[in-house]
Amino acid sequence: MSARPPDTAAADGLSRPVTIVVLCWNRWALTRRCLDSLRENTDLERAEVLVVDNGSTDETPQGLAGYPWVRSIRNDANLGFVRGNNVGIAAAPPGADVVLLNNDVLVEQSDWLARLQECALSAPDVGVVGCRLTMPDGRLLHAGTYVLPDTLWGQQIGSGETEVGQYAADRTVEGVVFACAYLRRELLASIGGLSEDFESYFEDTDYCLRARGAGFRTVCCGGVTLVHDEHGSTSDDPSFFDGLFHRSRKVFEKKWKRSLEERYTRSLSWQSILNFPTGYAMSSRELLKGLDAEGVRTAYSYVYGPGSPFPPLEPQDSGDYLLNVIAGRRDHDGLGVVYAQGDVFERCRGRRRVGYTMLEVDGFPREWVRQANLMDEVWVPSRFNREGLLSCGVRRPVHVLPLGVDVDHFHPGIRSVANPRGDFVFLSNFEWGERKSPELLLTAFNRTFRAKDPVLLLCKVINRDPGIRVRDLVSRLRLSPSGGRIAFLHNRELPYHQLGVLYRSADCYVSAGRGEGWDMPLMEAMACGLPSIATDWGAHTEFVHDGISWPLRVKGTIPAVAKCPYYAGFSWAEPDPDHLSHLLRHVFENREEAAAKGRAAAAEMRERWTWRHAARRIVERVESVLAG
Amino acid sequence: MSASAEANGPGEPLRDLRRRLLLLARLLPVEHLRLLDADLDELEAETGASDFVLGLSDSVDLSASDVETALREVWARTQAE
């Protein structure tokens, strides 16, 4: 049974003809479901569907006879995934691009093909385009792949995460799974079809690496999401799968291990914290991922533990494959970076030693300064901290290397959960303590609004200190029942990849604390496109300005009185409560201006402040250190 | 919320009680009257604050939750107020 191959693309649609190759071997029910979804969601005036039947012995041949709009080719035997797909690629018209589509994929998005093609033709060096894949239960399955030379075990980016709209941008990735892969004709002309060194497995990563060798990028198209109901044709027979998988892995190792290793052009020993819920740990994780993407081979070791200011041993599992591999690498004695509080700098190992730290007040403790002076150089994320170190007597070079934000999980397209009352929601996300001045925010909000106003302050609050009773502290504020309404999300441990939903469910972010070493939640909120009000003092002034936020005036600085011993003798800001009240009211009454600031903030975060930007700045510095 | 509804807020029974007690307490010495007044102030503030501490607990343990679930709980709570 054969349908007419497309020789020209429709004038109003695809700019090139496309052949969609669906390989199948038995399991007609899956193939039928895939074809039905294609028929429902693809303009077949613009593309042809070509089913390659790998010698099915079930009702597939008879079933296909009922699909006259499908062109089909029947192989006499099961040629395997690679050769079967190559039959389809070879049968595509010479001017057509090719989409390889597994028969266990469901297409539920009507513009999927046009978007894939748009992405493929967006630049001459795009060769392969994959897409987001979700599991049937709605969780994310795939947003690209990577493989490390250490293990040669391909990993799917984002797999298992709750779907919140993450990875929505088109991103250059190392590879994509070929459950859905758009192959541009220029690439096919350059490197041909899939490598028949493989029967099944690793052929997709191999193809993407070959494409890169030929000067073509692989892109994961964030605007297309298909459902992959993984039913590999080898999944019924585990021993067959194992044999096939391991044979392919050996072939892959022989072909690619060395070149994967050669992608690392620099190395460093990263001594920090990863697997505790702290700001250093969270940013450490992202910096390591960014450095890996920038070609830096990092080896991680825990810098705290017994004998340090933070004695607990670190849990082994980071929950992230890449980080676990990095943590398992052997340390080396070249460049060592301690990314932690300054009182563990002297634990730094390496021929060249760097201390990377931050603090929320205007100076640094004497012990931190002493240890900083043992380093070859010191890094801080902000000029605010650089001034603090120098004013306290650090004599080593101090460089400003700002942190970043994850724009794959924090962006304006992340899903929101709207509040049914339609309240305008101010959000603040903080750990309860003197530094965050919660009493200032709560009382200012409460007196600025009336209970009947359609506005709410939502505070996501963490308190791990048994000496602090947040309920009592809030009660003592004597907030007026007829004033602005306030709600709390207290001591909730929310998955980091979902936090964007929290921000997107609010209308304005407020960070009215007395001092910040960076203020990651503020940056995340801004990346999500929220307008923000932020104290105009501290490290975050590195990325906050009045074009993208409302700086909150400070009345001056006051002694930093808090439980934290590192603050003793230093100062922090005293935010102006009247100005906070004014800004809260202004944002509430000027929604369009607020939305515009939010959009500008998101754009600036994306363009200047991602973790890749942060990693690149570190790489530049690493090169200088090693050269010096 | 209408003005009358606002007038019948959670602090209203307490304010009624205060009016009646102060009426009865006219015979008390002035210093006792002041003490009673201060106690009632304290009680009123705490009663009013009870609206604000919904969702707060004295526990320092974290409880794991989906963001969406957590938000729906908050919205339901604020809708019920």
PDB file of N, CA, C and O in Angstrom, chain A residues 330-390:
ATOM      1  N   ARG A 330      38.238  10.979  41.207  1.00  0.00           N
ATOM      2  CA  ARG A 330      39.425  11.165  42.062  1.00  0.00           C
ATOM      3  C   ARG A 330      39.859  12.620  42.033  1.00  0.00           C
ATOM      4  O   ARG A 330      39.918  13.246  40.981  1.00  0.00           O
ATOM      5  N   ASP A 331      40.147  13.097  43.192  1.00  0.00           N
ATOM      6  CA  ASP A 331      40.602  14.477  43.315  1.00  0.00           C
ATOM      7  C   ASP A 331      41.974  14.614  42.650  1.00  0.00           C
ATOM      8  O   ASP A 331      42.656  13.628  42.431  1.00  0.00           O
ATOM      9  N   HIS A 332      42.355  15.804  42.354  1.00  0.00           N
ATOM     10  CA  HIS A 332      43.704  15.998  41.817  1.00  0.00           C
ATOM     11  C   HIS A 332      44.332  17.189  42.518  1.00  0.00           C
ATOM     12  O   HIS A 332      43.656  17.892  43.265  1.00  0.00           O
ATOM     13  N   ASP A 333      45.583  17.410  42.270  1.00  0.00           N
ATOM     14  CA  ASP A 333      46.274  18.418  43.078  1.00  0.00           C
ATOM     15  C   ASP A 333      46.575  19.699  42.302  1.00  0.00           C
ATOM     16  O   ASP A 333      47.485  20.438  42.627  1.00  0.00           O
ATOM     17  N   GLY A 334      45.800  19.948  41.250  1.00  0.00           N
ATOM     18  CA  GLY A 334      46.037  21.172  40.472  1.00  0.00           C
ATOM     19  C   GLY A 334      45.410  22.378  41.137  1.00  0.00           C
ATOM     20  O   GLY A 334      45.862  22.843  42.186  1.00  0.00           O
ATOM     21  N   LEU A 335      44.331  22.878  40.546  1.00  0.00           N
ATOM     22  CA  LEU A 335      43.642  24.036  41.092  1.00  0.00           C
ATOM     23  C   LEU A 335      42.528  23.577  42.027  1.00  0.00           C
ATOM     24  O   LEU A 335      41.644  22.813  41.630  1.00  0.00           O
ATOM     25  N   GLY A 336      42.566  24.034  43.265  1.00  0.00           N
ATOM     26  CA  GLY A 336      41.520  23.711  44.233  1.00  0.00           C
ATOM     27  C   GLY A 336      40.697  24.944  44.546  1.00  0.00           C
ATOM     28  O   GLY A 336      41.245  26.020  44.781  1.00  0.00           O
ATOM     29  N   VAL A 337      39.364  24.784  44.513  1.00  0.00           N
ATOM     30  CA  VAL A 337      38.472  25.883  44.862  1.00  0.00           C
ATOM     31  C   VAL A 337      37.602  25.437  46.028  1.00  0.00           C
ATOM     32  O   VAL A 337      36.891  24.437  45.927  1.00  0.00           O
ATOM     33  N   VAL A 338      37.686  26.149  47.141  1.00  0.00           N
ATOM     34  CA  VAL A 338      36.744  25.932  48.239  1.00  0.00           C
ATOM     35  C   VAL A 338      35.613  26.931  48.062  1.00  0.00           C
ATOM     36  O   VAL A 338      35.836  28.144  48.064  1.00  0.00           O
ATOM     37  N   TYR A 339      34.407  26.393  47.854  1.00  0.00           N
ATOM     38  CA  TYR A 339      33.224  27.249  47.736  1.00  0.00           C
ATOM     39  C   TYR A 339      32.405  27.040  49.006  1.00  0.00           C
ATOM     40  O   TYR A 339      31.674  26.055  49.137  1.00  0.00           O
ATOM     41  N   ALA A 340      32.595  27.903  49.971  1.00  0.00           N
ATOM     42  CA  ALA A 340      32.009  27.690  51.300  1.00  0.00           C
ATOM     43  C   ALA A 340      32.265  28.926  52.161  1.00  0.00           C
ATOM     44  O   ALA A 340      32.809  29.937  51.673  1.00  0.00           O
ATOM     45  N   GLN A 341      31.907  28.819  53.430  1.00  0.00           N
ATOM     46  CA  GLN A 341      32.215  29.899  54.363  1.00  0.00           C
ATOM     47  C   GLN A 341      33.728  30.044  54.494  1.00  0.00           C
ATOM     48  O   GLN A 341      34.470  29.060  54.372  1.00  0.00           O
ATOM     49  N   GLY A 342      34.159  31.258  54.786  1.00  0.00           N
ATOM     50  CA  GLY A 342      35.590  31.542  54.775  1.00  0.00           C
ATOM     51  C   GLY A 342      36.380  30.886  55.887  1.00  0.00           C
ATOM     52  O   GLY A 342      37.618  30.867  55.842  1.00  0.00           O
ATOM     53  N   ASP A 343      35.682  30.314  56.883  1.00  0.00           N
ATOM     54  CA  ASP A 343      36.441  29.667  57.951  1.00  0.00           C
ATOM     55  C   ASP A 343      36.788  28.217  57.638  1.00  0.00           C
ATOM     56  O   ASP A 343      37.255  27.491  58.521  1.00  0.00           O
ATOM     57  N   VAL A 344      36.571  27.782  56.392  1.00  0.00           N
ATOM     58  CA  VAL A 344      37.093  26.467  55.976  1.00  0.00           C
ATOM     59  C   VAL A 344      38.030  26.611  54.774  1.00  0.00           C
ATOM     60  O   VAL A 344      38.407  25.621  54.160  1.00  0.00           O
ATOM     61  N   PHE A 345      38.417  27.848  54.447  1.00  0.00           N
ATOM     62  CA  PHE A 345      39.341  28.042  53.323  1.00  0.00           C
ATOM     63  C   PHE A 345      40.624  27.239  53.512  1.00  0.00           C
ATOM     64  O   PHE A 345      41.173  26.690  52.565  1.00  0.00           O
ATOM     65  N   GLU A 346      41.117  27.180  54.742  1.00  0.00           N
ATOM     66  CA  GLU A 346      42.435  26.545  54.926  1.00  0.00           C
ATOM     67  C   GLU A 346      42.382  25.041  54.700  1.00  0.00           C
ATOM     68  O   GLU A 346      43.399  24.390  54.633  1.00  0.00           O
ATOM     69  N   ARG A 347      41.167  24.482  54.543  1.00  0.00           N
ATOM     70  CA  ARG A 347      41.058  23.068  54.183  1.00  0.00           C
ATOM     71  C   ARG A 347      41.300  22.844  52.681  1.00  0.00           C
ATOM     72  O   ARG A 347      41.285  21.709  52.209  1.00  0.00           O
ATOM     73  N   CYS A 348      41.456  23.905  51.946  1.00  0.00           N
ATOM     74  CA  CYS A 348      41.596  23.800  50.484  1.00  0.00           C
ATOM     75  C   CYS A 348      42.856  23.015  50.104  1.00  0.00           C
ATOM     76  O   CYS A 348      43.951  23.284  50.597  1.00  0.00           O
ATOM     77  N   ARG A 349      42.652  22.039  49.213  1.00  0.00           N
ATOM     78  CA  ARG A 349      43.781  21.259  48.698  1.00  0.00           C
ATOM     79  C   ARG A 349      44.047  21.659  47.247  1.00  0.00           C
ATOM     80  O   ARG A 349      43.103  21.863  46.481  1.00  0.00           O
ATOM     81  N   GLY A 350      45.296  21.727  46.860  1.00  0.00           N
ATOM     82  CA  GLY A 350      45.645  22.072  45.490  1.00  0.00           C
ATOM     83  C   GLY A 350      46.930  22.871  45.456  1.00  0.00           C
ATOM     84  O   GLY A 350      47.270  23.548  46.430  1.00  0.00           O
ATOM     85  N   ARG A 351      47.610  22.792  44.322  1.00  0.00           N
ATOM     86  CA  ARG A 351      48.846  23.583  44.200  1.00  0.00           C
ATOM     87  C   ARG A 351      48.497  25.062  44.146  1.00  0.00           C
ATOM     88  O   ARG A 351      49.194  25.902  44.673  1.00  0.00           O
ATOM     89  N   ARG A 352      47.390  25.374  43.438  1.00  0.00           N
ATOM     90  CA  ARG A 352      46.860  26.754  43.462  1.00  0.00           C
ATOM     91  C   ARG A 352      45.544  26.705  44.230  1.00  0.00           C
ATOM     92  O   ARG A 352      44.720  25.816  43.980  1.00  0.00           O
ATOM     93  N   ARG A 353      45.358  27.660  45.124  1.00  0.00           N
ATOM     94  CA  ARG A 353      44.199  27.571  46.016  1.00  0.00           C
ATOM     95  C   ARG A 353      43.337  28.840  45.935  1.00  0.00           C
ATOM     96  O   ARG A 353      43.861  29.963  46.012  1.00  0.00           O
ATOM     97  N   VAL A 354      42.040  28.597  45.777  1.00  0.00           N
ATOM     98  CA  VAL A 354      41.082  29.705  45.680  1.00  0.00           C
ATOM     99  C   VAL A 354      39.999  29.515  46.733  1.00  0.00           C
ATOM    100  O   VAL A 354      39.485  28.404  46.906  1.00  0.00           O
ATOM    101  N   GLY A 355      39.645  30.575  47.410  1.00  0.00           N
ATOM    102  CA  GLY A 355      38.497  30.574  48.319  1.00  0.00           C
ATOM    103  C   GLY A 355      37.377  31.390  47.702  1.00  0.00           C
ATOM    104  O   GLY A 355      37.612  32.503  47.228  1.00  0.00           O
ATOM    105  N   TYR A 356      36.159  30.824  47.678  1.00  0.00           N
ATOM    106  CA  TYR A 356      35.012  31.471  47.014  1.00  0.00           C
ATOM    107  C   TYR A 356      33.913  31.537  48.072  1.00  0.00           C
ATOM    108  O   TYR A 356      33.434  30.504  48.541  1.00  0.00           O
ATOM    109  N   THR A 357      33.529  32.745  48.449  1.00  0.00           N
ATOM    110  CA  THR A 357      32.598  32.866  49.577  1.00  0.00           C
ATOM    111  C   THR A 357      31.700  34.083  49.439  1.00  0.00           C
ATOM    112  O   THR A 357      31.797  34.841  48.458  1.00  0.00           O
ATOM    113  N   MET A 358      30.841  34.261  50.428  1.00  0.00           N
ATOM    114  CA  MET A 358      29.952  35.439  50.461  1.00  0.00           C
ATOM    115  C   MET A 358      29.469  35.637  51.890  1.00  0.00           C
ATOM    116  O   MET A 358      29.527  34.712  52.711  1.00  0.00           O
ATOM    117  N   LEU A 359      28.991  36.836  52.186  1.00  0.00           N
ATOM    118  CA  LEU A 359      28.408  37.090  53.505  1.00  0.00           C
ATOM    119  C   LEU A 359      27.393  38.231  53.375  1.00  0.00           C
ATOM    120  O   LEU A 359      27.452  39.014  52.431  1.00  0.00           O
ATOM    121  N   GLU A 360      26.501  38.308  54.348  1.00  0.00           N
ATOM    122  CA  GLU A 360      25.328  39.181  54.226  1.00  0.00           C
ATOM    123  C   GLU A 360      25.508  40.530  54.913  1.00  0.00           C
ATOM    124  O   GLU A 360      24.581  41.330  54.951  1.00  0.00           O
ATOM    125  N   VAL A 361      26.679  40.772  55.496  1.00  0.00           N
ATOM    126  CA  VAL A 361      26.915  42.036  56.212  1.00  0.00           C
ATOM    127  C   VAL A 361      28.073  42.791  55.552  1.00  0.00           C
ATOM    128  O   VAL A 361      28.647  42.319  54.568  1.00  0.00           O
ATOM    129  N   ASP A 362      28.428  43.932  56.132  1.00  0.00           N
ATOM    130  CA  ASP A 362      29.379  44.801  55.432  1.00  0.00           C
ATOM    131  C   ASP A 362      30.850  44.510  55.760  1.00  0.00           C
ATOM    132  O   ASP A 362      31.726  45.299  55.409  1.00  0.00           O
ATOM    133  N   GLY A 363      31.109  43.411  56.416  1.00  0.00           N
ATOM    134  CA  GLY A 363      32.497  43.038  56.671  1.00  0.00           C
ATOM    135  C   GLY A 363      32.619  41.532  56.827  1.00  0.00           C
ATOM    136  O   GLY A 363      31.633  40.802  56.671  1.00  0.00           O
ATOM    137  N   PHE A 364      33.828  41.064  57.154  1.00  0.00           N
ATOM    138  CA  PHE A 364      34.073  39.622  57.286  1.00  0.00           C
ATOM    139  C   PHE A 364      34.809  39.342  58.596  1.00  0.00           C
ATOM    140  O   PHE A 364      35.694  40.109  58.996  1.00  0.00           O
ATOM    141  N   PRO A 365      34.473  38.225  59.250  1.00  0.00           N
ATOM    142  CA  PRO A 365      35.120  37.914  60.535  1.00  0.00           C
ATOM    143  C   PRO A 365      36.635  37.786  60.383  1.00  0.00           C
ATOM    144  O   PRO A 365      37.141  37.429  59.306  1.00  0.00           O
ATOM    145  N   ARG A 366      37.325  38.047  61.463  1.00  0.00           N
ATOM    146  CA  ARG A 366      38.787  38.039  61.459  1.00  0.00           C
ATOM    147  C   ARG A 366      39.344  36.700  60.977  1.00  0.00           C
ATOM    148  O   ARG A 366      40.304  36.655  60.221  1.00  0.00           O
ATOM    149  N   GLU A 367      38.705  35.589  61.405  1.00  0.00           N
ATOM    150  CA  GLU A 367      39.192  34.274  61.015  1.00  0.00           C
ATOM    151  C   GLU A 367      39.041  34.041  59.507  1.00  0.00           C
ATOM    152  O   GLU A 367      39.897  33.434  58.875  1.00  0.00           O
ATOM    153  N   TRP A 368      37.964  34.542  58.935  1.00  0.00           N
ATOM    154  CA  TRP A 368      37.772  34.404  57.489  1.00  0.00           C
ATOM    155  C   TRP A 368      38.868  35.190  56.745  1.00  0.00           C
ATOM    156  O   TRP A 368      39.403  34.734  55.740  1.00  0.00           O
ATOM    157  N   VAL A 369      39.159  36.357  57.281  1.00  0.00           N
ATOM    158  CA  VAL A 369      40.181  37.201  56.641  1.00  0.00           C
ATOM    159  C   VAL A 369      41.547  36.503  56.723  1.00  0.00           C
ATOM    160  O   VAL A 369      42.298  36.460  55.740  1.00  0.00           O
ATOM    161  N   ARG A 370      41.846  35.933  57.901  1.00  0.00           N
ATOM    162  CA  ARG A 370      43.132  35.226  58.055  1.00  0.00           C
ATOM    163  C   ARG A 370      43.240  34.102  57.025  1.00  0.00           C
ATOM    164  O   ARG A 370      44.253  33.962  56.333  1.00  0.00           O
ATOM    165  N   GLN A 371      42.167  33.326  56.914  1.00  0.00           N
ATOM    166  CA  GLN A 371      42.223  32.194  55.988  1.00  0.00           C
ATOM    167  C   GLN A 371      42.198  32.660  54.521  1.00  0.00           C
ATOM    168  O   GLN A 371      42.823  32.040  53.663  1.00  0.00           O
ATOM    169  N   ALA A 372      41.518  33.752  54.255  1.00  0.00           N
ATOM    170  CA  ALA A 372      41.511  34.293  52.886  1.00  0.00           C
ATOM    171  C   ALA A 372      42.927  34.664  52.465  1.00  0.00           C
ATOM    172  O   ALA A 372      43.329  34.485  51.309  1.00  0.00           O
ATOM    173  N   ASN A 373      43.698  35.154  53.421  1.00  0.00           N
ATOM    174  CA  ASN A 373      45.070  35.562  53.106  1.00  0.00           C
ATOM    175  C   ASN A 373      46.011  34.374  52.896  1.00  0.00           C
ATOM    176  O   ASN A 373      47.164  34.555  52.510  1.00  0.00           O
ATOM    177  N   LEU A 374      45.503  33.155  53.146  1.00  0.00           N
ATOM    178  CA  LEU A 374      46.294  31.955  52.834  1.00  0.00           C
ATOM    179  C   LEU A 374      46.075  31.489  51.398  1.00  0.00           C
ATOM    180  O   LEU A 374      46.759  30.597  50.913  1.00  0.00           O
ATOM    181  N   MET A 375      45.055  32.052  50.731  1.00  0.00           N
ATOM    182  CA  MET A 375      44.703  31.616  49.378  1.00  0.00           C
ATOM    183  C   MET A 375      45.556  32.336  48.331  1.00  0.00           C
ATOM    184  O   MET A 375      46.135  33.387  48.600  1.00  0.00           O
ATOM    185  N   ASP A 376      45.622  31.767  47.124  1.00  0.00           N
ATOM    186  CA  ASP A 376      46.253  32.493  46.020  1.00  0.00           C
ATOM    187  C   ASP A 376      45.374  33.658  45.597  1.00  0.00           C
ATOM    188  O   ASP A 376      45.862  34.716  45.232  1.00  0.00           O
ATOM    189  N   GLU A 377      44.059  33.391  45.600  1.00  0.00           N
ATOM    190  CA  GLU A 377      43.129  34.496  45.373  1.00  0.00           C
ATOM    191  C   GLU A 377      41.774  34.138  45.953  1.00  0.00           C
ATOM    192  O   GLU A 377      41.505  32.989  46.304  1.00  0.00           O
ATOM    193  N   VAL A 378      40.915  35.154  46.044  1.00  0.00           N
ATOM    194  CA  VAL A 378      39.596  34.974  46.648  1.00  0.00           C
ATOM    195  C   VAL A 378      38.544  35.421  45.647  1.00  0.00           C
ATOM    196  O   VAL A 378      38.735  36.408  44.930  1.00  0.00           O
ATOM    197  N   TRP A 379      37.429  34.652  45.596  1.00  0.00           N
ATOM    198  CA  TRP A 379      36.316  35.026  44.729  1.00  0.00           C
ATOM    199  C   TRP A 379      35.092  35.303  45.594  1.00  0.00           C
ATOM    200  O   TRP A 379      34.845  34.619  46.593  1.00  0.00           O
ATOM    201  N   VAL A 380      34.326  36.298  45.188  1.00  0.00           N
ATOM    202  CA  VAL A 380      33.042  36.602  45.827  1.00  0.00           C
ATOM    203  C   VAL A 380      32.049  36.917  44.712  1.00  0.00           C
ATOM    204  O   VAL A 380      32.448  37.319  43.619  1.00  0.00           O
ATOM    205  N   PRO A 381      30.740  36.758  44.967  1.00  0.00           N
ATOM    206  CA  PRO A 381      29.782  36.991  43.888  1.00  0.00           C
ATOM    207  C   PRO A 381      29.476  38.463  43.623  1.00  0.00           C
ATOM    208  O   PRO A 381      28.885  38.790  42.603  1.00  0.00           O
ATOM    209  N   SER A 382      29.880  39.347  44.563  1.00  0.00           N
ATOM    210  CA  SER A 382      29.422  40.741  44.421  1.00  0.00           C
ATOM    211  C   SER A 382      30.523  41.732  44.784  1.00  0.00           C
ATOM    212  O   SER A 382      31.415  41.433  45.582  1.00  0.00           O
ATOM    213  N   ARG A 383      30.384  42.921  44.221  1.00  0.00           N
ATOM    214  CA  ARG A 383      31.298  44.011  44.594  1.00  0.00           C
ATOM    215  C   ARG A 383      31.077  44.396  46.055  1.00  0.00           C
ATOM    216  O   ARG A 383      31.996  44.816  46.737  1.00  0.00           O
ATOM    217  N   PHE A 384      29.848  44.227  46.508  1.00  0.00           N
ATOM    218  CA  PHE A 384      29.514  44.485  47.920  1.00  0.00           C
ATOM    219  C   PHE A 384      30.438  43.671  48.834  1.00  0.00           C
ATOM    220  O   PHE A 384      31.028  44.190  49.787  1.00  0.00           O
ATOM    221  N   ASN A 385      30.597  42.388  48.518  1.00  0.00           N
ATOM    222  CA  ASN A 385      31.468  41.527  49.336  1.00  0.00           C
ATOM    223  C   ASN A 385      32.942  41.819  49.092  1.00  0.00           C
ATOM    224  O   ASN A 385      33.772  41.681  49.998  1.00  0.00           O
ATOM    225  N   ARG A 386      33.271  42.200  47.884  1.00  0.00           N
ATOM    226  CA  ARG A 386      34.679  42.524  47.603  1.00  0.00           C
ATOM    227  C   ARG A 386      35.126  43.691  48.491  1.00  0.00           C
ATOM    228  O   ARG A 386      36.188  43.642  49.122  1.00  0.00           O
ATOM    229  N   GLU A 387      34.253  44.711  48.541  1.00  0.00           N
ATOM    230  CA  GLU A 387      34.582  45.864  49.384  1.00  0.00           C
ATOM    231  C   GLU A 387      34.699  45.439  50.851  1.00  0.00           C
ATOM    232  O   GLU A 387      35.588  45.895  51.579  1.00  0.00           O
ATOM    233  N   GLY A 388      33.804  44.553  51.269  1.00  0.00           N
ATOM    234  CA  GLY A 388      33.833  44.080  52.662  1.00  0.00           C
ATOM    235  C   GLY A 388      35.130  43.365  52.989  1.00  0.00           C
ATOM    236  O   GLY A 388      35.731  43.591  54.051  1.00  0.00           O
ATOM    237  N   LEU A 389      35.585  42.503  52.086  1.00  0.00           N
ATOM    238  CA  LEU A 389      36.834  41.762  52.321  1.00  0.00           C
ATOM    239  C   LEU A 389      38.029  42.711  52.378  1.00  0.00           C
ATOM    240  O   LEU A 389      38.874  42.626  53.278  1.00  0.00           O
ATOM    241  N   LEU A 390      38.086  43.600  51.393  1.00  0.00           N
ATOM    242  CA  LEU A 390      39.246  44.497  51.332  1.00  0.00           C
ATOM    243  C   LEU A 390      39.275  45.424  52.549  1.00  0.00           C
ATOM    244  O   LEU A 390      40.342  45.694  53.110  1.00  0.00           O
TER     245      LEU A 390
END
